Tab-separated table of C-alpha atoms in Angstrom:
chain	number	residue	atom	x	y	z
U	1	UNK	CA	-25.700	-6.431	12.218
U	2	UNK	CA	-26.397	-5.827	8.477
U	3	UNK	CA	-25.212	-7.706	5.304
U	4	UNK	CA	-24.975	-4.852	4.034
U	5	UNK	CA	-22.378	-3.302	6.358
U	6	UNK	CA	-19.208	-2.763	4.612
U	7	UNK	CA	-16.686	-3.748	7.218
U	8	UNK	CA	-18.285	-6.738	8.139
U	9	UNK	CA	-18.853	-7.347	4.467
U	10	UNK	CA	-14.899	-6.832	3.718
U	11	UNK	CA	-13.923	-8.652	7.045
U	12	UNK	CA	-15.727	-11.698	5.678
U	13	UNK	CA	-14.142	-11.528	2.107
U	14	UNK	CA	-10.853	-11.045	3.949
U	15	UNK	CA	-11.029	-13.966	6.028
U	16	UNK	CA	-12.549	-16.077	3.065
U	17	UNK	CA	-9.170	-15.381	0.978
U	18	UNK	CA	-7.109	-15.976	3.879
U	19	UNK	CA	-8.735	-19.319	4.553
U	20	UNK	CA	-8.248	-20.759	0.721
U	21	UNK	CA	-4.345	-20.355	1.112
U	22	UNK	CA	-3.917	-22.474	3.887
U	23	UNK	CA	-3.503	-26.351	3.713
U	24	UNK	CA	-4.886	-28.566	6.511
U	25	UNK	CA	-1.752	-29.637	7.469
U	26	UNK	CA	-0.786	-26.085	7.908
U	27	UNK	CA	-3.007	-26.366	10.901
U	28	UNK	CA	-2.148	-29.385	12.293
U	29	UNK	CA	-4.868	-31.418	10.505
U	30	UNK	CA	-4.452	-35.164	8.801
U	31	UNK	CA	-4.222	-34.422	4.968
U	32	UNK	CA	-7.537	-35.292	3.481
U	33	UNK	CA	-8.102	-37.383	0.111
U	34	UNK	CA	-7.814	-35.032	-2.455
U	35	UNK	CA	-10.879	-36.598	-4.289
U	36	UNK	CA	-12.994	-35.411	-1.493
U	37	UNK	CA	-11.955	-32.142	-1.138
U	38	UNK	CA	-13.980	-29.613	-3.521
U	39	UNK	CA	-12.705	-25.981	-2.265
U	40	UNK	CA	-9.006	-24.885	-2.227
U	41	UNK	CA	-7.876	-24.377	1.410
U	42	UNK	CA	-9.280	-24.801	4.434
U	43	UNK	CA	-12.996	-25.712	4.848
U	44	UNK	CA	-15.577	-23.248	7.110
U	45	UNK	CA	-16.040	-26.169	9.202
U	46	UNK	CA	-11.962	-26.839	9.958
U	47	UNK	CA	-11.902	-22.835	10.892
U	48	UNK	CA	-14.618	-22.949	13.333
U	49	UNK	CA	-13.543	-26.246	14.760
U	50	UNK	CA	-9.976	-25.171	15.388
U	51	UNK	CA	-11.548	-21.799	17.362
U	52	UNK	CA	-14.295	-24.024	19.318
U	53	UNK	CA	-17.204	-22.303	17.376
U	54	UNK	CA	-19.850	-23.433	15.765
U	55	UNK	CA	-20.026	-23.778	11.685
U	56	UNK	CA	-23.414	-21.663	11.256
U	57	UNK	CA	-21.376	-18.654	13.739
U	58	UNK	CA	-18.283	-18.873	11.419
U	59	UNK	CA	-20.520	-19.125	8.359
U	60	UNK	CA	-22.302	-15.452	9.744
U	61	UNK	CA	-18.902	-13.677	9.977
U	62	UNK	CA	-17.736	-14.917	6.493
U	63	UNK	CA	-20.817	-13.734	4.721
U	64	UNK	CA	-20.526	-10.253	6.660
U	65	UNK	CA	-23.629	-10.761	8.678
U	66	UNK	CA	-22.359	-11.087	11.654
U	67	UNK	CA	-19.755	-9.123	13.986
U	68	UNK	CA	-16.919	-11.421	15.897
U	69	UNK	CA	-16.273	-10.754	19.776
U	70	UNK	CA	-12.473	-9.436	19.802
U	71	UNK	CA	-11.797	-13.193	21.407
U	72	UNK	CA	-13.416	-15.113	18.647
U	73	UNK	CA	-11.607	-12.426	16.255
U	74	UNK	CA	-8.252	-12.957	17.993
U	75	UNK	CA	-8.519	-16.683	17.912
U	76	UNK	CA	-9.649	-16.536	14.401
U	77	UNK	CA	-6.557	-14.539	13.153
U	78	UNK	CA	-4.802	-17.348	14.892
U	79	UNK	CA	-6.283	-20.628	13.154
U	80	UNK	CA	-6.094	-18.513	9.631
U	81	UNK	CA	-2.029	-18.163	10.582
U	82	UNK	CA	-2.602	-13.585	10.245
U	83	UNK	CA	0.540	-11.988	10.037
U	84	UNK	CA	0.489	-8.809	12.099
U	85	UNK	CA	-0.812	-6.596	9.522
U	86	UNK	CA	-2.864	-8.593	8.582
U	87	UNK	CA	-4.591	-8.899	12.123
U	88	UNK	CA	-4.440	-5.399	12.453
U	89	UNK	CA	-6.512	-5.282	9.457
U	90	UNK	CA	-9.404	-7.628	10.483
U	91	UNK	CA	-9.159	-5.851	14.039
U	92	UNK	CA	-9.630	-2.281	12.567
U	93	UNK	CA	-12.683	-3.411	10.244
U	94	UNK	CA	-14.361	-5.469	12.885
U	95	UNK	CA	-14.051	-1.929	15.416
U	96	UNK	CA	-15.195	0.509	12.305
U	97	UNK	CA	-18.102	-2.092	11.960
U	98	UNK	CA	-19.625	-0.420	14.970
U	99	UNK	CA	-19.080	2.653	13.931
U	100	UNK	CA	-21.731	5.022	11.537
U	101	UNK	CA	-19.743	5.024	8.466
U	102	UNK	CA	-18.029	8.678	7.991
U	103	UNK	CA	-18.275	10.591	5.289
U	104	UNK	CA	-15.061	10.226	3.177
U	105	UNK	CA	-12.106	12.137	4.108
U	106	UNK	CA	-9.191	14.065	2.095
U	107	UNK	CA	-6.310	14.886	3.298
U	108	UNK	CA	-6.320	18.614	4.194
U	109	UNK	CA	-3.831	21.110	2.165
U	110	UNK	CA	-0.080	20.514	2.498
U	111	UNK	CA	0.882	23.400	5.583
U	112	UNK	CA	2.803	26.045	4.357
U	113	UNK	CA	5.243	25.022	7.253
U	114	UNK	CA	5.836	21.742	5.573
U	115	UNK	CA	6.783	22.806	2.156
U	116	UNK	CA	9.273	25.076	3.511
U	117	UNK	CA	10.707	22.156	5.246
U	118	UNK	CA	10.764	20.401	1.719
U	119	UNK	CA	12.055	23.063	0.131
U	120	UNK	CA	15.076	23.153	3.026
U	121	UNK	CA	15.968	19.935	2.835
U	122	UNK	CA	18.149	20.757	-0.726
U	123	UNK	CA	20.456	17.573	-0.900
U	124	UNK	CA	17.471	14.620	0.648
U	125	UNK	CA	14.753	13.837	-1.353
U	126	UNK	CA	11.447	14.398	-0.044
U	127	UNK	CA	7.642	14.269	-0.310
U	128	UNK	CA	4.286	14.014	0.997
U	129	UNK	CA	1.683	11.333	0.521
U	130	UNK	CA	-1.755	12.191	1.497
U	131	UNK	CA	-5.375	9.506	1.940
U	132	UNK	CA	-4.742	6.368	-0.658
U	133	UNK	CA	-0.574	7.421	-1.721
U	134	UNK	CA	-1.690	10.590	-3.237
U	135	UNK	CA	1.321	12.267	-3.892
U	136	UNK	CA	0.956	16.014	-2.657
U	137	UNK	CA	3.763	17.542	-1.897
U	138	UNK	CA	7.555	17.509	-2.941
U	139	UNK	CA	11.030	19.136	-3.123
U	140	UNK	CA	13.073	19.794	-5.960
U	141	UNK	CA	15.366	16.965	-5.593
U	142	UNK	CA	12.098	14.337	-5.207
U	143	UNK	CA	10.828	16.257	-8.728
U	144	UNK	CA	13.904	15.460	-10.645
U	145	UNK	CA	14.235	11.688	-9.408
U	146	UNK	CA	10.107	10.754	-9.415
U	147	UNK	CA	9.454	11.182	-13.295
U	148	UNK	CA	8.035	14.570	-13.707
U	149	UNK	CA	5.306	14.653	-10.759
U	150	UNK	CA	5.768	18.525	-11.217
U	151	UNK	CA	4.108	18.246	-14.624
U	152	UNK	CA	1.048	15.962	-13.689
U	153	UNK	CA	-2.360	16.323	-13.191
U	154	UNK	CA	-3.649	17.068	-9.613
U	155	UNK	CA	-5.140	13.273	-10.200
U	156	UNK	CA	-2.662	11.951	-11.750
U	157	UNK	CA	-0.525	12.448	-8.742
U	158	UNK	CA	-0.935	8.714	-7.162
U	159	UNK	CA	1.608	6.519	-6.409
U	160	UNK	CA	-0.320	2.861	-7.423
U	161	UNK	CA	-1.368	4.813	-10.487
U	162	UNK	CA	1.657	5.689	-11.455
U	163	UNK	CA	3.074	2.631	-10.666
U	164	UNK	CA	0.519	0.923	-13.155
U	165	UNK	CA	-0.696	3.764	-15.991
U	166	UNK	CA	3.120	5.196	-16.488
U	167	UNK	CA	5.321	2.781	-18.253
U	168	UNK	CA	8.657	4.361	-17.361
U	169	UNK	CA	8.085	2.959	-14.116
U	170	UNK	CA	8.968	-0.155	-15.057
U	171	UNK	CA	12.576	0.851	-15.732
U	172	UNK	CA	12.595	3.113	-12.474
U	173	UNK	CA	11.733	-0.019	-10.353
U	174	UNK	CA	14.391	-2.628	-11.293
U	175	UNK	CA	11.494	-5.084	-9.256
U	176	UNK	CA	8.375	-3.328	-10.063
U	177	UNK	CA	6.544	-5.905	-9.640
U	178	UNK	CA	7.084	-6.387	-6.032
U	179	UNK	CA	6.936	-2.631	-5.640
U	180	UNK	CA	3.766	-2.720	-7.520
U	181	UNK	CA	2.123	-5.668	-5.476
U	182	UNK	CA	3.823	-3.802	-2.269
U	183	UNK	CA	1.673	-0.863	-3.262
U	184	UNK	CA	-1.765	-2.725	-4.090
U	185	UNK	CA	-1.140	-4.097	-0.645
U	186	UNK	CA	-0.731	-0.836	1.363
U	187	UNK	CA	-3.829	0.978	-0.831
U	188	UNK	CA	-5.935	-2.175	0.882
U	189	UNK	CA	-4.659	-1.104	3.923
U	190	UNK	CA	-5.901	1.642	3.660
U	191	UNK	CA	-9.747	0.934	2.990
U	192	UNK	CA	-9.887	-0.207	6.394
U	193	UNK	CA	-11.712	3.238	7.533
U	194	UNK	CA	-13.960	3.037	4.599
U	195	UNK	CA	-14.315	-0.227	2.316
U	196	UNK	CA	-16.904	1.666	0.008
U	197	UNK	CA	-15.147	5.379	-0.026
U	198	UNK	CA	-16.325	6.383	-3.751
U	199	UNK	CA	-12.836	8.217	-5.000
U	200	UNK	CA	-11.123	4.816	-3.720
U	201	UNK	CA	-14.061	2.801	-5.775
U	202	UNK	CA	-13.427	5.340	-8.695
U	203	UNK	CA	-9.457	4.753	-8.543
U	204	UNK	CA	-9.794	1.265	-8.159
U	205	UNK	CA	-12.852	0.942	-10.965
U	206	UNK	CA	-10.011	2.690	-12.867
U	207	UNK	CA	-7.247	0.235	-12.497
U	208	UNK	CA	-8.476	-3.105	-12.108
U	209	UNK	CA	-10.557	-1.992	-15.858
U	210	UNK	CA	-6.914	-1.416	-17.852
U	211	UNK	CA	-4.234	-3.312	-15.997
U	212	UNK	CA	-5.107	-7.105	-15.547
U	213	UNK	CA	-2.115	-7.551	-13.012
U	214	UNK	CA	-4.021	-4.893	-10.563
U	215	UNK	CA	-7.407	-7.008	-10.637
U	216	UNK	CA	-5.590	-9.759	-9.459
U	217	UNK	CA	-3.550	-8.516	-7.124
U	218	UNK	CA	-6.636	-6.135	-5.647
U	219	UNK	CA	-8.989	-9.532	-5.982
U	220	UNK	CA	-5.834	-11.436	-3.564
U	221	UNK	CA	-6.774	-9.004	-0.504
U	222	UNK	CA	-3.467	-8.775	0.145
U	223	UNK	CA	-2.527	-6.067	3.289
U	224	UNK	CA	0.672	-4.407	3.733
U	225	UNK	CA	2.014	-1.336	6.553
U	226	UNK	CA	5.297	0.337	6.099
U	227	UNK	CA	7.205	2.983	8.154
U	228	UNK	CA	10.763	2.925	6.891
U	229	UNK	CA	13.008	0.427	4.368
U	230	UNK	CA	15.481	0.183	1.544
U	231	UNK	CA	14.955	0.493	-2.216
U	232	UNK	CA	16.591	0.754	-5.230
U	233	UNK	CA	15.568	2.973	-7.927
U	234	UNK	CA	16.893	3.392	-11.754
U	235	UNK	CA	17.521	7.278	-12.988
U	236	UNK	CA	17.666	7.620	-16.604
U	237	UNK	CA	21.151	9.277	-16.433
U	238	UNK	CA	22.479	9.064	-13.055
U	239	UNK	CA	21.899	4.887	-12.976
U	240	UNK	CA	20.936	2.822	-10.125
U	241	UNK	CA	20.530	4.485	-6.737
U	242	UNK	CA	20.083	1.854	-3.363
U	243	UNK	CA	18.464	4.027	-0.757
U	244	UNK	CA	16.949	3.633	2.925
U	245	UNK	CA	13.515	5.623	3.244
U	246	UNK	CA	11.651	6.495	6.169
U	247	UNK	CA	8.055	8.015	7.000
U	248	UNK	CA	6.706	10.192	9.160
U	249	UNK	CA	3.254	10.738	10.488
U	250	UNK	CA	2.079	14.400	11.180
U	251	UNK	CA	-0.631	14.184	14.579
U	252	UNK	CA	-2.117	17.308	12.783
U	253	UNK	CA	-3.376	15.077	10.288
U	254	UNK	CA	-3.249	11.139	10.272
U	255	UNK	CA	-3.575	10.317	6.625
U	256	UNK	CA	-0.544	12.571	5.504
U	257	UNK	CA	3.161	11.075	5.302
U	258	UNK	CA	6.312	12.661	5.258
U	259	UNK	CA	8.372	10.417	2.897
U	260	UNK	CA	12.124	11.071	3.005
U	261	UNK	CA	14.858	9.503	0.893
U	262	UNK	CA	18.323	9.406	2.197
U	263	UNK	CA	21.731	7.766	1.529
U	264	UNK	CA	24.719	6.459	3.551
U	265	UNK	CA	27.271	9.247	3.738
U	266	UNK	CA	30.152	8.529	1.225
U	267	UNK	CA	28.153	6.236	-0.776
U	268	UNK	CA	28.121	6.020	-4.606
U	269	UNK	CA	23.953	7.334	-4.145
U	270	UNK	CA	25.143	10.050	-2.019
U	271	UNK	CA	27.070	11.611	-4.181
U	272	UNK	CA	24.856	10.925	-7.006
U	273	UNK	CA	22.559	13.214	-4.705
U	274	UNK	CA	24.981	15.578	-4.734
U	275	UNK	CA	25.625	15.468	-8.424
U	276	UNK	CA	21.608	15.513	-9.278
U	277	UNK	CA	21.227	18.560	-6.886
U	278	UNK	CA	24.167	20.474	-8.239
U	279	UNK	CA	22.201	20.109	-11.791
U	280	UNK	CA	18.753	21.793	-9.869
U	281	UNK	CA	20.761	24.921	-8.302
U	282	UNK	CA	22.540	25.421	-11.426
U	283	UNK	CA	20.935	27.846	-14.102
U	284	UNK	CA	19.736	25.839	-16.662
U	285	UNK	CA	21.988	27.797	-19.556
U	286	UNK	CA	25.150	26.509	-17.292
U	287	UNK	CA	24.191	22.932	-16.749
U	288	UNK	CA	26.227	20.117	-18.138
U	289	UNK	CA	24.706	17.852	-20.623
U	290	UNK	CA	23.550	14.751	-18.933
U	291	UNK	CA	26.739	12.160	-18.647
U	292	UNK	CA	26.232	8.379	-19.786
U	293	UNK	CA	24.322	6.436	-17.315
U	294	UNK	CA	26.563	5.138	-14.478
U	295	UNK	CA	25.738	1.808	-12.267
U	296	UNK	CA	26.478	1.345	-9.251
């Protein structure tokens, strides 16, 4: 195989990271003399000792010249202490490393079919994420509570850019800064298909250039999948909302996400739901002015 393959290439820097945050004794090894030890983390040699390999093979994977057998690769994720997205990660570059890279992919238009559905679902929020969190399609009710989407650019519309180039973020995410790492974490995830994709390069060049905290965190090679969980969000007038999301994959194409927002029935979000939507139907002339914020 190449160097210059970009799987094996990321596969390598990936397991390099994940090797300098673990301690020998993590892996069952005496603690050495600090005075002796000059990298952070576990050494090459304690990796491929632990997986029965030999330094100069382990030393070819790292430096993204050579491809591990899914056993090596297994027992690897093992001595390195992968969690399981991170071993699906390693997994799906070490299979697209036999692959002829692809040319990049977008995600095709939003169907009509699903913005109808969007535009049905009047009292949940809703919207759809396309390739690397861009945001492409919403309902009302998704419009009024994610800070004026409806009046971005087409580019603009990115969830880790927004959580990173739009300040009022910081007040919509009481914890924005695990959302934000949570975030850096799935866009990783997402290279897996292609490490080298130029509009991820460009979005990336972008961020890591102006916002310090995204180098780092894009640097740490940190890897993150979600499906569903819980968040809570800040409106301006309406207060703090705690709500369950879930996702849903579309088979007609893989890299788009219906994102849906919901609320226990009877709970103080729900009805703020109710009261945010009741503001949308109403003609603007007849809405109320905007009460003082609430908490829950």
């Amino acid at each position: 195989m190449s160097a210059k393959n970009p799987h094996l290439e990321e596969l390598g820097q990936f397991l390099k990271a994940r090797r300098s945050e673990l301690d020998p004794t993590d892996v069952g090894l005496p603690p050495s003399d600090p005075g002796t030890r000059r990298v952070s983390g576990l050494r090459r040699e304690e990796v491929a000792a632990s997986v029965a390999i030999s330094h100069d093979y382990y030393t070819r994977i790292e430096q993204g010249r050579l491809a591990p057998s899914e056993p090596v690769l297994e027992a690897i994720a093992h001595a390195l202490r992968l969690t399981p997205d991170q071993q699906t990660y390693v997994e799906g570059l070490a299979q697209q490393a036999d692959r002829r890279t692809s040319p990049p992919r977008r995600s095709s238009p939003v169907r009509p079919q699903i913005q109808r559905l969007l535009d049905q679902l009047t009292d949940t929020p809703a919207f759809v994420v396309g390739k690397y969190l861009d945001i492409l399609a919403w309902n009302p009710l998704a419009a009024a509570l994610l800070i004026d989407v409806d009046k971005m650019a087409p580019h603009e519309r990115n969830y880790v850019r927004m959580m990173f180039t739009d300040p009022r973020m910081k007040d919509f995410y009481p914890d924005w800064e695990s959302m934000a790492r949570t975030g850096v974490a799935l866009l990783r995830m997402q290279a897996v298909d292609n490490p080298t994709d130029p509009r991820l390069a460009a979005l990336v060049g972008e961020l890591s250039v102006a916002h310090p905290q995204f180098r780092r965190w894009w640097a740490a090679r940190n890897v993150a999948r979600q499906e569903f969980g819980s968040k809570t969000i800040r409106h301006p007038e309406l207060g703090d909302l705690v709500l369950d999301w879930d996702g849903f994959s579309w088979a007609g194409d893989p890299t788009q996400q219906l994102i849906v927002w919901s609320a226990e029935p009877g709970s103080p979000t729900h009805e703020k739901f109710r009261i945010l939507a009741s503001w949308i139907a109403a003609p603007a002339a007849t809405r109320p002015a905007p009460a003082e914020r609430t908490d829950t």
